[in-house]
Amino acid sequence: MAGLLESRYVHLPVAMMLGVMVACAWPTSGAIPEPLGGTFIGLVRIIVAPIVFCTIASGIT
């Protein structure tokens, strides 16, 4: 039983079910961290362009 509780195959469905239950209980709680998520996506977009450029440039040379 201890091995089953440590398995990632068990953790993932349990975490998904907990997320659904929290979303059903508090539907407006997802709007609070929205600016933080938008900032994160913007930073990822800023980082991706130089990484792609460097990858292509190093592949050419």
Short mmCIF file of C-alpha atoms in Angstrom, two decimals:
data_model
loop_
_atom_site.label_atom_id
_atom_site.label_comp_id
_atom_site.label_asym_id
_atom_site.label_seq_id
_atom_site.Cartn_x
_atom_site.Cartn_y
_atom_site.Cartn_z
CA MET A 1 0.00 0.00 0.00
CA ALA A 2 2.86 2.40 0.76
CA GLY A 3 4.27 1.89 -2.74
CA LEU A 4 0.91 2.76 -4.27
CA LEU A 5 0.67 6.02 -2.30
CA GLU A 6 4.12 7.06 -3.50
CA SER A 7 3.33 6.37 -7.15
CA ARG A 8 3.06 9.28 -9.55
CA TYR A 9 0.33 7.40 -11.37
CA VAL A 10 -1.79 7.88 -8.25
CA HIS A 11 -0.70 11.45 -7.45
CA LEU A 12 -1.70 12.85 -10.85
CA PRO A 13 -5.38 11.73 -10.85
CA VAL A 14 -5.74 12.68 -7.19
CA ALA A 15 -4.34 16.17 -7.88
CA MET A 16 -6.67 16.54 -10.88
CA MET A 17 -9.70 15.56 -8.80
CA LEU A 18 -8.68 17.97 -6.04
CA GLY A 19 -8.29 20.75 -8.61
CA VAL A 20 -11.77 20.09 -10.00
CA MET A 21 -13.27 20.07 -6.51
CA VAL A 22 -11.57 23.36 -5.59
CA ALA A 23 -12.70 24.93 -8.89
CA CYS A 24 -16.29 23.85 -8.22
CA ALA A 25 -16.20 25.10 -4.63
CA TRP A 26 -14.56 28.47 -5.39
CA PRO A 27 -15.12 29.34 -9.09
CA THR A 28 -13.83 32.91 -8.79
CA SER A 29 -10.51 32.00 -7.16
CA GLY A 30 -8.87 31.49 -10.56
CA ALA A 31 -9.23 35.16 -11.46
CA ILE A 32 -6.97 36.32 -8.62
CA PRO A 33 -3.57 35.13 -9.99
CA GLU A 34 -4.41 36.09 -13.60
CA PRO A 35 -1.98 39.06 -13.80
CA LEU A 36 0.82 36.84 -12.52
CA GLY A 37 0.09 34.26 -15.21
CA GLY A 38 0.03 36.91 -17.92
CA THR A 39 3.38 38.23 -16.74
CA PHE A 40 4.83 34.72 -16.77
CA ILE A 41 3.63 34.09 -20.33
CA GLY A 42 5.10 37.42 -21.44
CA LEU A 43 8.46 36.53 -19.91
CA VAL A 44 8.43 33.13 -21.60
CA ARG A 45 7.78 34.79 -24.96
CA ILE A 46 10.72 37.15 -24.34
CA ILE A 47 13.03 34.23 -23.54
CA VAL A 48 11.98 31.97 -26.44
CA ALA A 49 13.07 34.27 -29.29
CA PRO A 50 16.75 34.50 -28.25
CA ILE A 51 16.89 30.76 -27.54
CA VAL A 52 15.51 29.93 -30.99
CA PHE A 53 17.87 32.41 -32.64
CA CYS A 54 20.91 31.00 -30.82
CA THR A 55 19.88 27.45 -31.67
CA ILE A 56 19.53 28.25 -35.37
CA ALA A 57 22.74 30.31 -35.41
CA SER A 58 24.75 27.56 -33.73
CA GLY A 59 23.28 24.99 -36.13
CA ILE A 60 24.36 27.01 -39.15
CA THR A 61 27.97 27.48 -38.02
#
